[in-house]
Short mmCIF file of C-alpha atoms in Angstrom, two decimals:
data_model
loop_
_atom_site.label_atom_id
_atom_site.label_comp_id
_atom_site.label_asym_id
_atom_site.label_seq_id
_atom_site.Cartn_x
_atom_site.Cartn_y
_atom_site.Cartn_z
CA MET A 1 178.75 -77.38 -60.00
CA SER A 2 179.64 -74.35 -61.80
CA LYS A 3 180.36 -76.48 -65.01
CA LYS A 4 177.07 -76.36 -66.45
CA LYS A 5 176.95 -72.33 -66.71
CA LEU A 6 180.15 -71.91 -67.72
CA SER A 7 179.17 -74.34 -70.72
CA PHE A 8 176.12 -71.97 -71.10
CA GLU A 9 178.59 -69.09 -71.80
CA GLU A 10 180.75 -71.05 -74.15
CA GLU A 11 177.63 -72.12 -75.95
CA LEU A 12 176.37 -68.70 -76.27
CA ALA A 13 179.69 -67.60 -77.85
CA ARG A 14 179.69 -70.61 -79.94
CA LEU A 15 176.27 -69.76 -81.34
CA GLU A 16 177.21 -66.34 -81.98
CA GLU A 17 180.43 -67.78 -84.08
CA LEU A 18 177.90 -69.87 -85.89
CA VAL A 19 175.58 -67.21 -86.96
CA GLU A 20 178.65 -65.01 -88.15
CA ARG A 21 180.02 -67.93 -90.16
CA LEU A 22 176.48 -68.48 -91.62
CA GLU A 23 176.00 -64.84 -92.50
CA SER A 24 179.27 -64.48 -94.14
CA GLY A 25 177.84 -66.68 -96.96
CA GLU A 26 181.46 -68.31 -97.50
CA LEU A 27 180.24 -71.59 -96.38
CA GLY A 28 179.49 -74.27 -98.86
CA LEU A 29 175.87 -76.04 -99.04
CA GLU A 30 176.78 -78.70 -97.08
CA ASP A 31 178.79 -76.69 -94.23
CA SER A 32 175.87 -74.32 -94.22
CA LEU A 33 173.63 -76.90 -93.34
CA LYS A 34 175.81 -78.34 -90.89
CA THR A 35 176.19 -74.91 -89.29
CA PHE A 36 172.67 -74.27 -89.44
CA GLU A 37 171.87 -77.64 -87.52
CA GLU A 38 174.38 -76.94 -84.92
CA GLY A 39 173.33 -73.42 -84.31
CA THR A 40 169.60 -74.32 -84.18
CA LYS A 41 170.39 -77.11 -81.73
CA ILE A 42 172.27 -74.90 -79.36
CA ALA A 43 169.73 -72.12 -79.68
CA ARG A 44 167.07 -74.62 -78.59
CA GLY A 45 169.31 -75.96 -75.85
CA LEU A 46 169.98 -72.65 -74.25
CA VAL A 47 166.35 -71.59 -74.22
CA THR A 48 165.48 -74.87 -72.68
CA VAL A 49 168.12 -74.10 -69.87
CA LEU A 50 166.98 -70.68 -69.29
CA GLU A 51 163.30 -71.74 -69.21
CA LYS A 52 163.50 -75.00 -67.39
CA ALA A 53 166.65 -75.29 -65.52
CA GLN A 54 166.51 -74.84 -61.64
CA GLY A 55 169.63 -74.03 -59.65
CA ARG A 56 170.35 -75.49 -56.11
CA VAL A 57 170.45 -73.34 -53.06
CA ALA A 58 172.93 -75.08 -50.76
CA LYS A 59 174.77 -74.21 -47.56
CA LEU A 60 178.68 -74.42 -47.61
CA THR A 61 179.99 -75.74 -44.39
CA GLU A 62 183.29 -77.29 -43.51
CA ASP A 63 183.24 -80.96 -41.66
CA ASP A 64 185.59 -81.96 -38.90
CA GLU A 65 188.14 -83.10 -41.39
CA GLY A 66 188.19 -79.79 -43.20
CA ASP A 67 186.20 -80.93 -46.05
CA PHE A 68 183.45 -78.79 -47.61
CA VAL A 69 180.04 -80.02 -47.59
CA LEU A 70 177.18 -78.61 -49.33
CA GLU A 71 173.94 -79.27 -47.62
CA PRO A 72 170.48 -77.92 -48.82
CA PHE A 73 169.58 -74.70 -47.80
CA GLU A 74 166.18 -73.05 -47.03
CA PRO A 75 166.09 -69.33 -45.93
CA ALA A 76 164.08 -68.95 -42.80
CA GLU A 77 160.41 -67.23 -43.37
CA GLU A 78 160.19 -63.75 -43.04
CA GLY A 79 159.18 -62.72 -39.69
CA MET B 1 205.25 -77.96 -9.78
CA ALA B 2 208.97 -78.03 -10.35
CA HIS B 3 209.59 -79.87 -6.73
CA GLU B 4 207.79 -81.05 -3.73
CA PRO B 5 206.45 -78.35 -1.46
CA ARG B 6 208.20 -77.77 1.67
CA GLU B 7 206.58 -78.48 5.10
CA GLU B 8 207.21 -75.92 8.11
CA GLU B 9 205.07 -75.89 11.53
CA GLY B 10 202.80 -78.55 9.57
CA ARG B 11 202.01 -75.84 6.84
CA GLN B 12 202.83 -76.00 3.47
CA VAL B 13 205.20 -73.22 2.16
CA ARG B 14 205.37 -72.42 -1.35
CA THR B 15 207.75 -70.48 -3.52
CA VAL B 16 206.68 -66.95 -5.18
CA SER B 17 207.10 -68.66 -8.40
CA GLU B 18 204.91 -71.51 -7.51
CA VAL B 19 202.22 -69.16 -6.30
CA THR B 20 202.43 -66.79 -9.39
CA GLY B 21 202.33 -70.02 -11.73
CA MET B 22 199.09 -70.99 -9.88
CA VAL B 23 197.55 -67.65 -10.44
CA LYS B 24 198.66 -67.97 -13.93
CA SER B 25 197.39 -71.10 -14.54
CA VAL B 26 193.94 -70.46 -12.89
CA LEU B 27 193.45 -66.90 -14.40
CA GLU B 28 194.75 -67.90 -17.88
CA SER B 29 192.78 -71.07 -18.15
CA SER B 30 189.53 -69.68 -16.95
CA LEU B 31 189.37 -66.36 -19.09
CA PRO B 32 189.05 -66.91 -22.90
CA SER B 33 189.74 -64.26 -25.47
CA LEU B 34 187.66 -61.41 -24.00
CA TRP B 35 186.43 -58.06 -25.54
CA VAL B 36 186.75 -54.99 -23.06
CA GLU B 37 185.25 -51.54 -23.24
CA GLY B 38 187.22 -48.66 -21.40
CA GLU B 39 189.04 -45.70 -21.65
CA ILE B 40 192.61 -45.61 -22.49
CA SER B 41 195.01 -43.93 -19.91
CA ASN B 42 198.79 -43.90 -18.97
CA PHE B 43 199.39 -44.37 -22.78
CA THR B 44 202.92 -45.03 -23.93
CA HIS B 45 204.17 -46.02 -27.21
CA HIS B 46 207.55 -47.43 -26.55
CA SER B 47 210.53 -47.17 -28.85
CA SER B 48 210.20 -51.08 -29.30
CA GLY B 49 206.94 -50.20 -31.04
CA HIS B 50 204.88 -51.95 -28.11
CA MET B 51 202.06 -49.88 -26.76
CA TYR B 52 201.51 -49.85 -23.20
CA PHE B 53 198.37 -48.20 -21.42
CA SER B 54 195.37 -48.84 -18.99
CA LEU B 55 191.78 -49.47 -19.81
CA LYS B 56 189.88 -47.93 -17.23
CA ASP B 57 186.30 -47.07 -16.24
CA SER B 58 184.98 -45.32 -13.34
CA SER B 59 186.11 -47.69 -10.66
CA SER B 60 188.73 -49.84 -11.88
CA ALA B 61 191.87 -50.05 -14.17
CA LEU B 62 193.07 -52.82 -16.25
CA PRO B 63 196.78 -52.68 -17.16
CA SER B 64 197.08 -53.56 -21.01
CA LEU B 65 199.58 -53.80 -23.75
CA MET B 66 199.64 -53.98 -27.46
CA PHE B 67 202.58 -55.46 -29.24
CA LYS B 68 204.26 -54.07 -32.37
CA PHE B 69 202.84 -56.93 -34.49
CA ALA B 70 199.27 -56.16 -33.44
CA ASN B 71 199.29 -52.44 -33.16
CA GLN B 72 200.63 -52.27 -36.60
CA LYS B 73 197.23 -53.28 -37.85
CA LEU B 74 195.49 -50.67 -35.84
CA ALA B 75 192.90 -48.39 -37.95
CA PHE B 76 193.49 -45.39 -35.75
CA LYS B 77 195.98 -43.85 -33.43
CA PRO B 78 195.05 -44.58 -29.76
CA GLY B 79 195.66 -41.73 -27.43
CA ASN B 80 194.65 -40.80 -23.67
CA GLY B 81 190.99 -40.33 -22.76
CA MET B 82 190.00 -42.24 -26.04
CA ARG B 83 187.06 -44.68 -25.52
CA VAL B 84 187.77 -48.02 -27.20
CA VAL B 85 186.68 -51.80 -27.51
CA ALA B 86 189.77 -54.12 -27.03
CA GLN B 87 190.02 -57.67 -27.68
CA GLY B 88 192.55 -59.89 -26.30
CA ARG B 89 193.46 -62.54 -23.39
CA ILE B 90 194.55 -61.92 -19.68
CA LYS B 91 197.77 -63.09 -18.92
CA VAL B 92 199.88 -62.83 -15.75
CA TYR B 93 203.52 -61.32 -16.26
CA GLU B 94 205.47 -63.30 -13.64
CA PRO B 95 208.38 -61.02 -13.22
CA GLN B 96 206.09 -58.12 -11.71
CA GLY B 97 203.10 -60.71 -10.42
CA ARG B 98 200.58 -58.57 -12.37
CA TYR B 99 197.93 -59.62 -14.66
CA GLN B 100 197.53 -57.64 -17.94
CA LEU B 101 195.52 -57.75 -21.05
CA TYR B 102 197.34 -58.66 -24.10
CA VAL B 103 195.50 -56.54 -26.75
CA GLU B 104 195.05 -58.33 -30.27
CA ARG B 105 192.59 -55.97 -31.86
CA MET B 106 191.32 -52.59 -30.85
CA ARG B 107 188.81 -50.24 -32.43
CA PRO B 108 187.29 -46.83 -31.30
CA SER B 109 183.86 -46.93 -29.37
CA GLY B 110 181.47 -44.35 -30.16
CA ILE B 111 180.36 -42.91 -33.62
CA GLY B 112 182.85 -40.13 -33.85
CA ALA B 113 185.70 -42.35 -33.14
CA LEU B 114 184.38 -44.80 -35.56
CA ALA B 115 184.14 -42.15 -38.36
CA GLN B 116 187.65 -41.14 -37.71
CA ALA B 117 189.03 -44.73 -37.88
CA PHE B 118 187.13 -45.24 -41.05
CA GLU B 119 188.81 -42.47 -42.69
CA GLU B 120 192.28 -43.30 -41.57
CA LEU B 121 191.93 -46.77 -42.67
CA LYS B 122 190.54 -45.77 -45.99
CA LYS B 123 193.34 -43.37 -46.61
CA ARG B 124 196.02 -46.01 -45.54
CA LEU B 125 194.69 -48.59 -47.75
CA ALA B 126 194.19 -46.31 -50.94
CA GLU B 127 197.95 -45.19 -50.27
CA GLU B 128 198.89 -48.86 -50.60
CA GLY B 129 196.83 -49.27 -53.80
CA LEU B 130 194.00 -51.68 -52.63
CA PHE B 131 191.45 -49.62 -54.23
CA ASP B 132 193.09 -49.24 -57.73
CA PRO B 133 190.42 -49.65 -60.20
CA GLU B 134 192.66 -51.51 -62.66
CA ARG B 135 193.25 -54.54 -59.87
CA ARG B 136 189.38 -54.96 -60.10
CA ARG B 137 188.61 -58.38 -61.65
CA PRO B 138 185.40 -58.48 -64.19
CA LEU B 139 182.47 -60.15 -63.04
CA PRO B 140 181.77 -63.71 -64.83
CA GLU B 141 178.77 -62.99 -67.51
CA PHE B 142 176.98 -66.05 -66.53
CA PRO B 143 177.97 -67.23 -63.07
CA GLY B 144 177.01 -70.83 -62.61
CA THR B 145 177.15 -70.55 -58.96
CA VAL B 146 176.84 -67.51 -57.00
CA ALA B 147 178.27 -67.48 -53.19
CA VAL B 148 176.53 -65.67 -50.59
CA VAL B 149 178.82 -64.67 -47.57
CA THR B 150 176.03 -63.36 -45.06
CA SER B 151 173.90 -64.30 -42.06
CA PRO B 152 171.97 -67.53 -43.06
CA THR B 153 168.96 -65.89 -41.00
CA GLY B 154 168.80 -62.36 -42.01
CA ALA B 155 166.74 -60.43 -44.47
CA ALA B 156 169.72 -60.09 -46.89
CA VAL B 157 170.07 -63.90 -47.69
CA ARG B 158 166.24 -63.95 -48.68
CA ASP B 159 166.46 -61.12 -51.02
CA VAL B 160 169.48 -62.39 -52.57
CA ILE B 161 167.70 -65.71 -53.19
CA ARG B 162 164.78 -64.14 -54.29
CA VAL B 163 166.40 -61.80 -56.91
CA ILE B 164 168.59 -64.58 -58.31
CA ARG B 165 165.62 -67.01 -58.55
CA SER B 166 163.57 -64.54 -60.36
CA ARG B 167 166.47 -63.33 -62.70
CA ALA B 168 168.35 -66.43 -63.52
CA PRO B 169 166.75 -69.50 -62.02
CA MET B 170 169.08 -71.83 -63.27
CA THR B 171 171.86 -70.21 -61.14
CA ASP B 172 173.03 -72.37 -58.16
CA ILE B 173 173.43 -70.35 -54.90
CA VAL B 174 175.83 -71.49 -52.14
CA VAL B 175 175.18 -69.66 -48.64
CA VAL B 176 178.26 -69.37 -46.73
CA PRO B 177 176.93 -68.69 -43.23
CA THR B 178 178.52 -65.86 -41.54
CA VAL B 179 178.43 -63.79 -38.25
CA VAL B 180 177.71 -60.08 -39.73
CA GLN B 181 177.67 -57.98 -36.44
CA GLY B 182 179.85 -57.82 -33.29
CA ALA B 183 183.18 -58.65 -32.30
CA ASP B 184 183.24 -62.04 -34.21
CA ALA B 185 181.88 -60.64 -37.42
CA ALA B 186 185.30 -59.70 -38.99
CA PRO B 187 187.14 -62.85 -38.42
CA SER B 188 183.87 -64.99 -39.71
CA ILE B 189 183.73 -62.90 -42.92
CA VAL B 190 187.44 -63.37 -43.43
CA ASP B 191 187.08 -67.25 -42.93
CA ALA B 192 183.96 -67.32 -45.22
CA VAL B 193 185.97 -65.56 -48.25
CA ARG B 194 188.87 -67.76 -47.76
CA ALA B 195 186.48 -70.83 -47.61
CA ILE B 196 185.01 -69.86 -50.92
CA ASP B 197 188.42 -69.70 -52.39
CA ALA B 198 189.49 -73.17 -50.89
CA TRP B 199 186.39 -74.57 -52.26
CA GLY B 200 186.79 -73.23 -55.65
CA GLY B 201 183.31 -73.76 -56.70
CA ALA B 202 181.78 -70.39 -57.06
CA ASP B 203 182.03 -68.11 -59.84
CA VAL B 204 181.24 -64.92 -58.17
CA ALA B 205 180.56 -64.03 -54.49
CA ILE B 206 178.29 -61.43 -52.59
CA VAL B 207 179.62 -60.13 -49.37
CA GLY B 208 177.18 -58.41 -47.49
CA ARG B 209 174.35 -57.88 -45.02
CA GLY B 210 171.29 -55.83 -44.50
CA GLY B 211 171.06 -52.19 -43.16
CA GLY B 212 171.98 -51.06 -39.64
CA SER B 213 173.92 -48.60 -37.51
CA LEU B 214 177.52 -47.71 -38.28
CA GLU B 215 178.57 -49.94 -35.45
CA ASP B 216 176.39 -52.83 -36.98
CA LEU B 217 178.01 -52.43 -39.97
CA TRP B 218 181.40 -51.94 -38.66
CA ALA B 219 182.99 -55.42 -39.38
CA PHE B 220 182.89 -54.44 -43.03
CA ASN B 221 185.10 -51.55 -42.42
CA GLU B 222 187.91 -53.83 -40.65
CA GLU B 223 191.25 -53.96 -42.02
CA ILE B 224 191.25 -57.88 -41.87
CA VAL B 225 188.05 -57.91 -44.04
CA ALA B 226 189.27 -55.46 -46.49
CA ARG B 227 192.38 -57.58 -47.08
CA ALA B 228 190.75 -61.00 -47.44
CA ILE B 229 188.44 -59.42 -50.09
CA HIS B 230 191.14 -57.87 -51.82
CA GLY B 231 193.28 -61.18 -51.84
CA ALA B 232 190.27 -63.25 -52.99
CA ARG B 233 190.51 -65.32 -55.96
CA THR B 234 186.94 -65.12 -56.41
CA PRO B 235 185.38 -62.04 -57.87
CA ILE B 236 183.59 -60.27 -54.89
CA ILE B 237 180.36 -58.05 -54.98
CA SER B 238 180.23 -55.81 -51.79
CA ALA B 239 176.69 -55.45 -50.80
CA VAL B 240 176.48 -53.96 -47.47
CA GLY B 241 173.49 -52.09 -45.64
CA HIS B 242 171.53 -49.49 -47.94
CA GLU B 243 172.42 -47.16 -50.68
CA VAL B 244 173.84 -44.56 -48.20
CA ASP B 245 176.22 -47.09 -46.38
CA VAL B 246 179.77 -46.85 -47.66
CA THR B 247 182.06 -49.41 -46.17
CA ILE B 248 185.56 -50.17 -46.93
CA ALA B 249 184.63 -53.41 -48.34
CA ASP B 250 182.80 -51.33 -51.02
CA PHE B 251 186.25 -49.84 -52.00
CA VAL B 252 188.35 -53.16 -52.10
CA ALA B 253 185.50 -55.39 -53.73
CA ASP B 254 185.40 -56.03 -57.54
CA ALA B 255 182.03 -54.56 -57.75
CA ARG B 256 179.89 -52.26 -55.26
CA ALA B 257 176.22 -53.03 -54.80
CA ALA B 258 173.97 -50.29 -53.08
CA THR B 259 172.01 -53.31 -51.08
CA PRO B 260 172.08 -56.84 -51.12
CA SER B 261 169.42 -57.22 -53.52
CA ASN B 262 171.31 -54.82 -55.92
CA GLY B 263 174.37 -57.46 -55.41
CA ALA B 264 172.34 -60.05 -56.78
CA GLU B 265 171.31 -58.09 -59.62
CA LEU B 266 175.15 -57.48 -60.34
CA ALA B 267 175.94 -61.05 -60.01
CA VAL B 268 173.25 -62.42 -62.44
CA ARG B 269 171.92 -61.01 -65.80
CA ASP B 270 168.31 -60.89 -66.25
CA GLY B 271 167.21 -64.30 -67.96
CA ALA B 272 164.74 -62.31 -69.82
CA ASP B 273 167.62 -60.41 -71.36
CA VAL B 274 169.37 -63.73 -72.19
CA SER B 275 166.18 -65.38 -73.79
CA ARG B 276 165.86 -62.31 -76.02
CA ARG B 277 169.41 -62.51 -76.98
CA VAL B 278 169.49 -66.30 -77.84
CA GLU B 279 166.22 -65.77 -79.71
CA SER B 280 167.46 -63.04 -81.82
CA LEU B 281 170.49 -65.38 -82.49
CA GLU B 282 168.28 -68.23 -83.36
CA ARG B 283 166.13 -65.82 -85.77
CA ARG B 284 169.67 -64.85 -87.41
CA VAL B 285 170.56 -68.61 -88.00
CA LEU B 286 167.21 -69.11 -89.70
CA GLY B 287 167.56 -66.03 -91.59
CA ALA B 288 171.15 -66.90 -92.87
CA MET B 289 169.94 -70.43 -93.99
CA ARG B 290 166.78 -69.06 -95.83
CA SER B 291 168.89 -66.63 -97.69
CA ARG B 292 171.68 -69.34 -98.64
CA LEU B 293 168.39 -71.43 -100.10
CA SER B 294 167.07 -68.25 -101.88
CA GLY B 295 170.57 -67.66 -103.23
CA LEU B 296 170.21 -71.37 -104.58
CA GLU B 297 166.91 -70.70 -106.07
CA GLU B 298 168.17 -67.55 -107.85
CA GLN B 299 170.86 -69.65 -109.36
CA VAL B 300 168.31 -72.30 -110.54
CA ARG B 301 166.12 -69.49 -112.08
CA ARG B 302 168.96 -67.90 -113.97
CA LEU B 303 169.95 -71.16 -115.53
CA HIS B 304 166.39 -71.87 -116.42
CA ALA B 305 166.17 -68.44 -118.17
CA ALA B 306 169.33 -68.87 -119.77
CA TYR B 307 168.80 -72.10 -121.34
CA ALA B 308 165.16 -72.20 -121.76
CA PHE B 309 164.77 -75.88 -120.51
CA LYS B 310 161.62 -76.75 -119.19
CA LEU B 311 161.81 -77.53 -115.67
CA PRO B 312 159.41 -78.91 -113.32
CA ARG B 313 157.89 -75.64 -111.91
CA GLU B 314 157.02 -76.80 -108.55
CA ILE B 315 160.61 -77.67 -107.79
CA ILE B 316 161.51 -73.93 -108.17
CA GLU B 317 158.48 -72.77 -106.34
CA ARG B 318 158.68 -74.90 -103.16
CA SER B 319 161.32 -72.57 -101.63
CA ALA B 320 163.27 -71.90 -98.43
CA GLN B 321 159.90 -70.57 -96.98
CA ARG B 322 159.55 -74.02 -95.96
CA VAL B 323 162.22 -73.27 -93.32
CA ASP B 324 160.55 -70.30 -91.95
CA GLU B 325 157.43 -71.92 -91.80
CA LEU B 326 158.46 -74.65 -89.97
CA SER B 327 160.55 -72.61 -87.61
CA ARG B 328 157.35 -70.37 -86.71
CA ARG B 329 155.55 -73.24 -85.32
CA ALA B 330 156.53 -73.53 -81.73
CA GLY B 331 156.88 -77.20 -81.89
CA ALA B 332 159.38 -77.43 -84.71
CA SER B 333 162.37 -79.69 -83.57
CA VAL B 334 165.88 -79.07 -84.94
CA ALA B 335 165.65 -82.27 -86.68
CA GLN B 336 162.36 -81.10 -88.72
CA LEU B 337 163.90 -77.69 -89.40
CA VAL B 338 167.06 -79.55 -90.77
CA ALA B 339 164.92 -81.92 -92.61
CA ALA B 340 163.15 -79.16 -94.34
CA GLY B 341 166.44 -77.31 -95.17
CA ARG B 342 168.03 -80.75 -96.54
CA ALA B 343 164.71 -81.43 -98.69
CA ASP B 344 164.93 -77.89 -100.25
CA VAL B 345 168.57 -78.27 -101.15
CA ALA B 346 167.92 -81.39 -102.58
CA ARG B 347 165.22 -80.04 -104.64
CA TYR B 348 167.65 -77.45 -106.09
CA GLU B 349 170.37 -79.85 -106.69
CA THR B 350 167.88 -81.93 -108.72
CA ALA B 351 166.53 -78.57 -110.39
CA LEU B 352 170.09 -77.58 -111.00
CA ARG B 353 171.00 -80.87 -112.70
CA LEU B 354 167.90 -80.85 -114.82
CA SER B 355 168.53 -77.29 -115.97
CA ASP B 356 172.28 -78.08 -116.88
CA PRO B 357 171.77 -78.51 -120.79
CA ARG B 358 175.01 -80.28 -121.33
CA GLY B 359 173.73 -83.68 -119.98
CA ILE B 360 170.79 -83.31 -122.32
CA MET B 361 172.65 -82.24 -125.40
CA ALA B 362 175.11 -85.23 -124.61
CA ARG B 363 172.21 -87.73 -125.63
CA GLY B 364 171.50 -86.04 -128.87
CA TYR B 365 169.53 -83.08 -128.42
CA ALA B 366 170.23 -79.55 -129.69
CA ALA B 367 169.43 -75.79 -128.31
CA VAL B 368 168.22 -73.54 -131.07
CA SER B 369 168.07 -69.85 -130.47
CA VAL B 370 166.98 -66.99 -133.12
CA LEU B 371 169.72 -64.63 -134.29
CA PRO B 372 170.95 -62.01 -133.86
CA LYS B 373 169.91 -61.84 -130.38
CA ALA B 374 170.17 -65.51 -129.79
CA THR B 375 166.54 -65.76 -128.33
CA PRO B 376 165.45 -69.08 -127.19
CA LEU B 377 163.48 -70.62 -129.74
CA ARG B 378 160.31 -72.21 -128.10
CA SER B 379 157.81 -72.20 -131.14
CA ILE B 380 157.67 -72.18 -134.76
CA ASP B 381 155.88 -68.62 -134.25
CA ASP B 382 159.52 -67.44 -133.36
CA VAL B 383 160.69 -67.79 -136.99
CA GLU B 384 159.88 -67.31 -140.43
CA PRO B 385 161.79 -68.91 -143.65
CA GLY B 386 164.89 -67.18 -144.19
CA ALA B 387 165.69 -66.29 -140.51
CA ALA B 388 168.91 -67.14 -138.85
CA VAL B 389 169.26 -69.55 -136.10
CA ARG B 390 172.10 -70.61 -133.94
CA VAL B 391 171.99 -74.44 -133.05
CA SER B 392 174.17 -75.46 -129.83
CA VAL B 393 175.09 -78.92 -129.18
CA ALA B 394 177.15 -80.63 -126.71
CA ASP B 395 180.40 -79.83 -128.07
CA GLY B 396 179.89 -76.38 -129.93
CA ARG B 397 177.37 -74.59 -132.13
CA PHE B 398 176.71 -73.61 -135.77
CA ASP B 399 174.45 -71.05 -137.34
CA CYS B 400 171.80 -71.90 -140.03
CA GLU B 401 169.12 -70.39 -142.01
CA VAL B 402 165.43 -71.67 -141.78
CA LYS B 403 164.17 -73.11 -145.09
CA LYS B 404 160.78 -74.73 -144.24
CA ILE B 405 158.51 -74.27 -141.59
CA ALA B 406 155.97 -77.03 -140.55
CA GLY B 407 153.64 -77.30 -137.49
CA THR B 408 153.57 -80.77 -135.39
CA HIS B 409 150.49 -81.37 -137.30
CA GLY B 410 151.82 -80.29 -140.71
CA ARG B 411 150.18 -77.00 -140.66
CA LYS B 412 151.91 -73.63 -139.97
CA SER B 413 149.65 -71.40 -137.93
#
């Protein structure tokens, strides 16, 4: 469940690394293009996650066998 | 019963042990764990470490004892006349035929006593090192899942969900329903914190509740809660009550929030800030690619100037600006951006190939420049008879003197 957002963190770190490599000017032309392509793709992906992804709200309970169960959770209305 | 009841004069006669056993069985099976409020009297702290006392009110007294293993965890020093709330079981002590309360947990009752208990526990845990700042774990930067240990029906859970939803909508939220007030609160919070660790799916947990009286918030001042938070593997944000409320949980947690909403703010970064950061990185990617391409353009220009070969002009002028233009349009896909970049690179490579004079010279052409400055010779107007010129061919060069000049149509202009 937490996998998706840990990878958000990793992807952001990867993007920062790519930007620095690209800005160093030390890459050959073909590597620059590849880095540019990967960087742009990651940036677009991150923006999509930020804008469109909707997390779940669940309730953690233990069943009779001691296994954890996630059930949808809706907070009670104000009142 | 160990043996058959004896009959005497038609009546059943029992032993003392039998009767005591019957009382014990009735009493202990019908009275679950109890919370009792009363005043301590006849208090003795025996050399064995156990405590013996009575709990009394205006009309009754209840013999009580608290074993060493239990009273070692007390957050205060009990004494005669002190009002307390004790939790324990009624058991029958057979040798004396008396029932007594076996106290498992006990806390002072009333505000003054609570404040005193708070200070004593705080001091003890601080000495033990539970509040040391260096043992605090950093909170994750982008938690995928935030656990919320609180009442599923209170305002706190609504506040936390609302704040996380608005700041970081992609975050998963897992509520761990917990009792946050009264006698069952502390063990319930402890269970919840342990459950989060055992489940292992949360990157950070907010533990808290909304505002209330000191007694309402008391569970967050209990030692078992402090130790559970201290021992948790999942980083914990303590978020109890209002800004002014300080609990022991605040001191042991990895981060202290003023309120549950503030706890949510500490747990997740504001998505708008993150968006800005990502956008700035994307601009830097584009900027770096553009400057790489302008470097290439510059290289082409220099070669062009140096050798004075005619290049298809539009090749040079279609510059890396294409990448920028595309990226400015919101709809530009990664594929389009990369295609634009590739097209520009291909153009420059063509230009470079064309501007490299060696290929042309190898086919029998020569480059001529006017001496002494080796100015590229473009027109018959650049020379006069007798001028010195340098002729470059594929494998070298030689200097000559101009003898006769003729225009393409046989006329010197």
